[in-house]
């Protein structure tokens, strides 16, 4: 998917109203037309059983869309989504017993579900992968125990035939189908806006590689929590309307593990992280489930077995869903990537770095007494290091010297046991990695970690940051960064199609796109040929000229010493030398650390 162009603007900088109107029609026009067609078809549906089935498809599509926000777009596989559907259902039903109309009960249920998601999501969303999934299993279990303790195992929904509109007491199931359809329409438009915004790239980055996303300044915990709250609110809204259709609320219905799994499967069959995925999944699975229930209902476990076998077949054949399978079968035409040979050096004007102070040689990084212990193992032992604006520093040392640990401490990926980290004069000790990235420290990793399913331009655009102006300015900064490393011609290609040397360049482009004050490179020469290493070092030297300060970590002392203007050597977690490369390489302590014997004997 290509990056969006900015909306048309007038000469005075204000968006043209006509352009905005056309954009609104493009976004809302197709789903509104589809909803109108749905209303026409629904009007001719007289069979009550079919009307109820359509309403159930709408309910499950909405539940699948709500799960898709956190499980699909944000990539956090929640197994306890039924808890939020249950909160919405029980809140609406209990208020309805007190003659509070659902139009007031629904917002209350949504608010409680959002509050619950906020309270339980803040700690659990810090867990990763299967640990988060396992933690979410207890949500509906705990809520089910509370409901049972309160004696709410079965709550009958009060009916008000005298005021059907006020209390949603509709006899015709088509009315509920319309309600679910309207909510699906609004959710579709909201997801369309999401997919046209920078948030789409942010969520994709978190889903693909959260650690790398954080290195670009993305506050992953906050973004995931916002998605979790939105997901919970939409699920509660669906649950509050659903109970008007079924007339009864029980833990086994709205708080069951089966409901959570059904929501996941609906999104999975249609396509995870796709707007239409849950809608397609529900349109297929719900009628199939009802058909199996009616034909095999007399056989104990028969419907569940047949349903499970069908799902296994679908997931095996199409693991990423029907929409992804359709795109693979009918791919869009793309220009073939020219990635057979490394790109020549093509240096554009370096991006202006963030200026820490008025003094051009002021410190951008000050490390004071930095220590990191792992039990009795001392990985970093009281390191003092100052990097000034415009410097090109090499940080070397034998394997196990603590270079990568020091990098992780400086960039916030690990917390120091003791010591201070000052960025542009501000104490950032113990701050999270995204805060240090926003403060002006950008890093790369030992192993190239691109977002492979994104384009090269989208990778660079993620590095720009939301604080660097509007869409046009961020786009210009991303393209400038790609031109600076010689990847401008490959901007529209998928990052996964690049060769290893170009992936290293892409990591550098993503890091410099945000105009950092300090660029930290963790063994960028690893896996490169001598020619490719010289090519990358030449680019870094040119970027450093008038650009950000650069700290280059590598074990290849010779290549680093020929390029940098200052060399620091780390051994056993201690800084043993720091100065001009020629002098440092003759230091007896440095010779001994590499050769393992006294310098005079060497």
mmCIF file of C-alpha atoms in Angstrom, residues 225-432:
data_model
loop_
_atom_site.group_PDB
_atom_site.id
_atom_site.type_symbol
_atom_site.label_atom_id
_atom_site.label_comp_id
_atom_site.label_asym_id
_atom_site.label_seq_id
_atom_site.Cartn_x
_atom_site.Cartn_y
_atom_site.Cartn_z
ATOM 1 C CA UNK A 225 -3.564 0.515 25.292
ATOM 2 C CA UNK A 226 -5.554 2.959 23.155
ATOM 3 C CA UNK A 227 -6.389 0.128 20.724
ATOM 4 C CA UNK A 228 -7.360 -2.127 23.618
ATOM 5 C CA UNK A 229 -9.743 0.475 25.023
ATOM 6 C CA UNK A 230 -11.305 1.137 21.606
ATOM 7 C CA UNK A 231 -11.660 -2.593 21.019
ATOM 8 C CA UNK A 232 -13.356 -3.089 24.386
ATOM 9 C CA UNK A 233 -15.789 -0.220 23.800
ATOM 10 C CA UNK A 234 -16.913 -1.542 20.426
ATOM 11 C CA UNK A 235 -17.325 -5.058 21.831
ATOM 12 C CA UNK A 236 -19.441 -3.763 24.721
ATOM 13 C CA UNK A 237 -21.618 -1.826 22.284
ATOM 14 C CA UNK A 238 -22.270 -5.009 20.310
ATOM 15 C CA UNK A 239 -23.070 -6.942 23.503
ATOM 16 C CA UNK A 240 -25.538 -4.323 24.719
ATOM 17 C CA UNK A 241 -27.616 -4.567 21.537
ATOM 18 C CA UNK A 242 -27.254 -8.341 21.260
ATOM 19 C CA UNK A 243 -29.076 -9.063 24.509
ATOM 20 C CA UNK A 244 -32.149 -7.223 23.186
ATOM 21 C CA UNK A 245 -32.238 -9.820 20.412
ATOM 22 C CA UNK A 246 -31.811 -12.946 22.577
ATOM 23 C CA UNK A 247 -33.879 -11.714 25.613
ATOM 24 C CA UNK A 248 -31.567 -13.307 28.229
ATOM 25 C CA UNK A 249 -28.042 -12.807 29.567
ATOM 26 C CA UNK A 250 -26.006 -15.708 30.955
ATOM 27 C CA UNK A 251 -22.263 -16.119 31.623
ATOM 28 C CA UNK A 252 -22.206 -19.112 29.299
ATOM 29 C CA UNK A 253 -23.488 -16.933 26.470
ATOM 30 C CA UNK A 254 -21.647 -13.618 26.709
ATOM 31 C CA UNK A 255 -18.676 -14.485 28.954
ATOM 32 C CA UNK A 256 -17.666 -17.813 27.449
ATOM 33 C CA UNK A 257 -14.298 -18.796 26.077
ATOM 34 C CA UNK A 258 -16.144 -19.944 22.941
ATOM 35 C CA UNK A 259 -17.214 -16.386 22.185
ATOM 36 C CA UNK A 260 -13.619 -15.133 22.374
ATOM 37 C CA UNK A 261 -12.421 -17.906 20.082
ATOM 38 C CA UNK A 262 -15.298 -17.294 17.670
ATOM 39 C CA UNK A 263 -14.322 -13.625 17.381
ATOM 40 C CA UNK A 264 -10.727 -14.616 16.587
ATOM 41 C CA UNK A 265 -11.779 -17.190 13.999
ATOM 42 C CA UNK A 266 -14.123 -14.765 12.264
ATOM 43 C CA UNK A 267 -11.281 -12.280 11.817
ATOM 44 C CA UNK A 268 -8.846 -15.046 10.878
ATOM 45 C CA UNK A 269 -11.019 -16.557 8.137
ATOM 46 C CA UNK A 270 -11.749 -13.208 6.480
ATOM 47 C CA UNK A 271 -8.353 -11.638 7.044
ATOM 48 C CA UNK A 272 -6.613 -10.279 10.138
ATOM 49 C CA UNK A 273 -5.859 -6.534 10.169
ATOM 50 C CA UNK A 274 -8.264 -6.008 7.255
ATOM 51 C CA UNK A 275 -11.390 -3.857 7.368
ATOM 52 C CA UNK A 276 -13.517 -6.402 5.552
ATOM 53 C CA UNK A 277 -12.012 -9.491 7.169
ATOM 54 C CA UNK A 278 -14.471 -9.890 10.078
ATOM 55 C CA UNK A 279 -17.433 -9.056 7.839
ATOM 56 C CA UNK A 280 -16.478 -11.778 5.350
ATOM 57 C CA UNK A 281 -15.657 -14.232 8.127
ATOM 58 C CA UNK A 282 -18.986 -13.696 9.875
ATOM 59 C CA UNK A 283 -20.935 -13.950 6.593
ATOM 60 C CA UNK A 284 -19.355 -17.384 6.039
ATOM 61 C CA UNK A 285 -18.989 -18.904 9.499
ATOM 62 C CA UNK A 286 -22.273 -17.921 11.164
ATOM 63 C CA UNK A 287 -24.554 -19.453 8.497
ATOM 64 C CA UNK A 288 -22.329 -22.562 8.426
ATOM 65 C CA UNK A 289 -22.521 -22.850 12.231
ATOM 66 C CA UNK A 290 -26.310 -22.523 12.159
ATOM 67 C CA UNK A 291 -26.594 -25.079 9.356
ATOM 68 C CA UNK A 292 -24.470 -27.592 11.253
ATOM 69 C CA UNK A 293 -26.461 -26.986 14.419
ATOM 70 C CA UNK A 294 -29.748 -27.678 12.649
ATOM 71 C CA UNK A 295 -28.511 -30.749 10.756
ATOM 72 C CA UNK A 296 -26.269 -32.329 13.402
ATOM 73 C CA UNK A 297 -27.869 -30.969 16.550
ATOM 74 C CA UNK A 298 -29.114 -34.406 17.555
ATOM 75 C CA UNK A 299 -25.573 -35.809 17.630
ATOM 76 C CA UNK A 300 -23.625 -34.986 20.784
ATOM 77 C CA UNK A 301 -20.624 -32.869 19.787
ATOM 78 C CA UNK A 302 -21.439 -33.319 16.080
ATOM 79 C CA UNK A 303 -21.769 -29.613 15.161
ATOM 80 C CA UNK A 304 -18.609 -28.680 17.072
ATOM 81 C CA UNK A 305 -16.610 -31.475 15.403
ATOM 82 C CA UNK A 306 -17.762 -30.580 11.894
ATOM 83 C CA UNK A 307 -17.209 -26.885 12.554
ATOM 84 C CA UNK A 308 -13.718 -27.544 13.907
ATOM 85 C CA UNK A 309 -12.745 -29.694 10.930
ATOM 86 C CA UNK A 310 -13.951 -27.018 8.513
ATOM 87 C CA UNK A 311 -11.936 -24.362 10.325
ATOM 88 C CA UNK A 312 -8.805 -26.525 10.356
ATOM 89 C CA UNK A 313 -9.138 -26.925 6.603
ATOM 90 C CA UNK A 314 -9.585 -23.191 6.046
ATOM 91 C CA UNK A 315 -6.700 -22.184 8.314
ATOM 92 C CA UNK A 316 -4.410 -24.802 6.744
ATOM 93 C CA UNK A 317 -5.159 -23.753 3.175
ATOM 94 C CA UNK A 318 -5.472 -20.002 3.803
ATOM 95 C CA UNK A 319 -3.562 -19.171 7.009
ATOM 96 C CA UNK A 320 -3.837 -15.410 6.476
ATOM 97 C CA UNK A 321 -7.468 -15.343 5.423
ATOM 98 C CA UNK A 322 -9.538 -15.064 2.294
ATOM 99 C CA UNK A 323 -8.595 -11.473 1.489
ATOM 100 C CA UNK A 324 -4.874 -12.231 1.616
ATOM 101 C CA UNK A 325 -5.411 -15.338 -0.511
ATOM 102 C CA UNK A 326 -7.307 -13.288 -3.084
ATOM 103 C CA UNK A 327 -4.489 -10.749 -3.257
ATOM 104 C CA UNK A 328 -1.965 -13.536 -3.761
ATOM 105 C CA UNK A 329 -4.079 -15.054 -6.506
ATOM 106 C CA UNK A 330 -4.657 -11.704 -8.236
ATOM 107 C CA UNK A 331 -1.606 -9.591 -7.346
ATOM 108 C CA UNK A 332 -1.280 -5.985 -8.317
ATOM 109 C CA UNK A 333 1.298 -5.212 -10.903
ATOM 110 C CA UNK A 334 4.460 -3.813 -9.376
ATOM 111 C CA UNK A 335 7.723 -2.723 -10.867
ATOM 112 C CA UNK A 336 10.347 -5.430 -10.440
ATOM 113 C CA UNK A 337 12.867 -4.409 -7.770
ATOM 114 C CA UNK A 338 16.356 -3.793 -9.030
ATOM 115 C CA UNK A 339 18.202 -5.306 -6.083
ATOM 116 C CA UNK A 340 20.792 -7.553 -7.711
ATOM 117 C CA UNK A 341 23.716 -5.224 -7.003
ATOM 118 C CA UNK A 342 24.405 -2.700 -4.239
ATOM 119 C CA UNK A 343 23.426 0.847 -5.053
ATOM 120 C CA UNK A 344 26.219 3.284 -5.879
ATOM 121 C CA UNK A 345 27.062 5.997 -3.412
ATOM 122 C CA UNK A 346 24.602 8.815 -3.988
ATOM 123 C CA UNK A 347 24.703 11.367 -1.215
ATOM 124 C CA UNK A 348 22.048 14.033 -0.907
ATOM 125 C CA UNK A 349 22.241 16.992 1.421
ATOM 126 C CA UNK A 350 22.318 15.583 4.969
ATOM 127 C CA UNK A 351 19.317 16.320 7.131
ATOM 128 C CA UNK A 352 19.901 19.103 9.653
ATOM 129 C CA UNK A 353 20.269 17.464 13.080
ATOM 130 C CA UNK A 354 18.465 18.594 16.188
ATOM 131 C CA UNK A 355 20.644 21.216 17.835
ATOM 132 C CA UNK A 356 21.116 20.584 21.552
ATOM 133 C CA UNK A 357 22.403 24.019 22.495
ATOM 134 C CA UNK A 358 23.595 27.180 20.867
ATOM 135 C CA UNK A 359 27.187 25.851 21.040
ATOM 136 C CA UNK A 360 27.886 23.685 17.977
ATOM 137 C CA UNK A 361 30.282 21.486 20.027
ATOM 138 C CA UNK A 362 28.040 21.044 23.057
ATOM 139 C CA UNK A 363 27.569 17.503 24.414
ATOM 140 C CA UNK A 364 24.690 15.583 22.871
ATOM 141 C CA UNK A 365 25.296 12.604 25.166
ATOM 142 C CA UNK A 366 26.858 12.409 28.617
ATOM 143 C CA UNK A 367 27.196 9.049 30.346
ATOM 144 C CA UNK A 368 28.265 9.288 33.981
ATOM 145 C CA UNK A 369 29.185 6.273 36.067
ATOM 146 C CA UNK A 370 26.922 3.947 34.106
ATOM 147 C CA UNK A 371 26.717 0.451 35.579
ATOM 148 C CA UNK A 372 24.719 -2.663 34.816
ATOM 149 C CA UNK A 373 24.776 -5.819 36.963
ATOM 150 C CA UNK A 374 23.093 -9.164 36.315
ATOM 151 C CA UNK A 375 23.237 -10.703 39.751
ATOM 152 C CA UNK A 376 26.949 -11.154 40.399
ATOM 153 C CA UNK A 377 27.909 -10.515 36.758
ATOM 154 C CA UNK A 378 29.046 -6.976 35.974
ATOM 155 C CA UNK A 379 28.324 -6.206 32.302
ATOM 156 C CA UNK A 380 29.052 -2.452 32.423
ATOM 157 C CA UNK A 381 31.206 -1.129 35.257
ATOM 158 C CA UNK A 382 31.118 2.628 35.776
ATOM 159 C CA UNK A 383 31.495 3.948 32.211
ATOM 160 C CA UNK A 384 31.987 7.695 31.683
ATOM 161 C CA UNK A 385 31.575 8.863 28.092
ATOM 162 C CA UNK A 386 30.798 12.196 26.439
ATOM 163 C CA UNK A 387 29.811 12.604 22.784
ATOM 164 C CA UNK A 388 29.771 16.123 21.362
ATOM 165 C CA UNK A 389 27.828 17.463 18.409
ATOM 166 C CA UNK A 390 29.401 16.565 15.067
ATOM 167 C CA UNK A 391 31.774 13.902 16.437
ATOM 168 C CA UNK A 392 32.357 10.570 14.708
ATOM 169 C CA UNK A 393 33.264 8.080 17.430
ATOM 170 C CA UNK A 394 34.107 4.410 17.166
ATOM 171 C CA UNK A 395 33.322 2.161 20.131
ATOM 172 C CA UNK A 396 35.254 -1.095 19.876
ATOM 173 C CA UNK A 397 36.278 -3.968 22.067
ATOM 174 C CA UNK A 398 36.666 -7.737 22.056
ATOM 175 C CA UNK A 399 33.656 -10.035 22.128
ATOM 176 C CA UNK A 400 31.910 -9.889 25.496
ATOM 177 C CA UNK A 401 33.327 -6.468 26.332
ATOM 178 C CA UNK A 402 29.856 -5.030 26.977
ATOM 179 C CA UNK A 403 29.440 -2.914 23.845
ATOM 180 C CA UNK A 404 25.902 -4.000 23.004
ATOM 181 C CA UNK A 405 24.845 -3.791 26.666
ATOM 182 C CA UNK A 406 26.165 -0.234 26.844
ATOM 183 C CA UNK A 407 24.226 0.579 23.666
ATOM 184 C CA UNK A 408 21.042 -0.863 25.130
ATOM 185 C CA UNK A 409 21.515 1.155 28.323
ATOM 186 C CA UNK A 410 22.121 4.396 26.443
ATOM 187 C CA UNK A 411 19.097 3.896 24.182
ATOM 188 C CA UNK A 412 16.711 2.788 26.935
ATOM 189 C CA UNK A 413 16.343 -0.888 26.025
ATOM 190 C CA UNK A 414 17.771 -1.806 29.420
ATOM 191 C CA UNK A 415 17.681 0.060 32.710
ATOM 192 C CA UNK A 416 21.011 0.879 34.330
ATOM 193 C CA UNK A 417 21.806 -0.369 37.821
ATOM 194 C CA UNK A 418 23.444 2.987 38.553
ATOM 195 C CA UNK A 419 24.638 6.086 36.748
ATOM 196 C CA UNK A 420 23.230 8.939 34.683
ATOM 197 C CA UNK A 421 22.397 9.431 31.004
ATOM 198 C CA UNK A 422 22.076 13.023 29.813
ATOM 199 C CA UNK A 423 20.781 13.779 26.312
ATOM 200 C CA UNK A 424 21.351 17.346 25.161
ATOM 201 C CA UNK A 425 21.746 18.354 28.806
ATOM 202 C CA UNK A 426 18.518 16.656 30.021
ATOM 203 C CA UNK A 427 18.694 13.759 32.466
ATOM 204 C CA UNK A 428 17.059 10.787 30.708
ATOM 205 C CA UNK A 429 18.210 8.089 33.136
ATOM 206 C CA UNK A 430 15.726 5.234 33.342
ATOM 207 C CA UNK A 431 13.468 6.682 30.643
ATOM 208 C CA UNK A 432 11.907 4.268 28.117
#
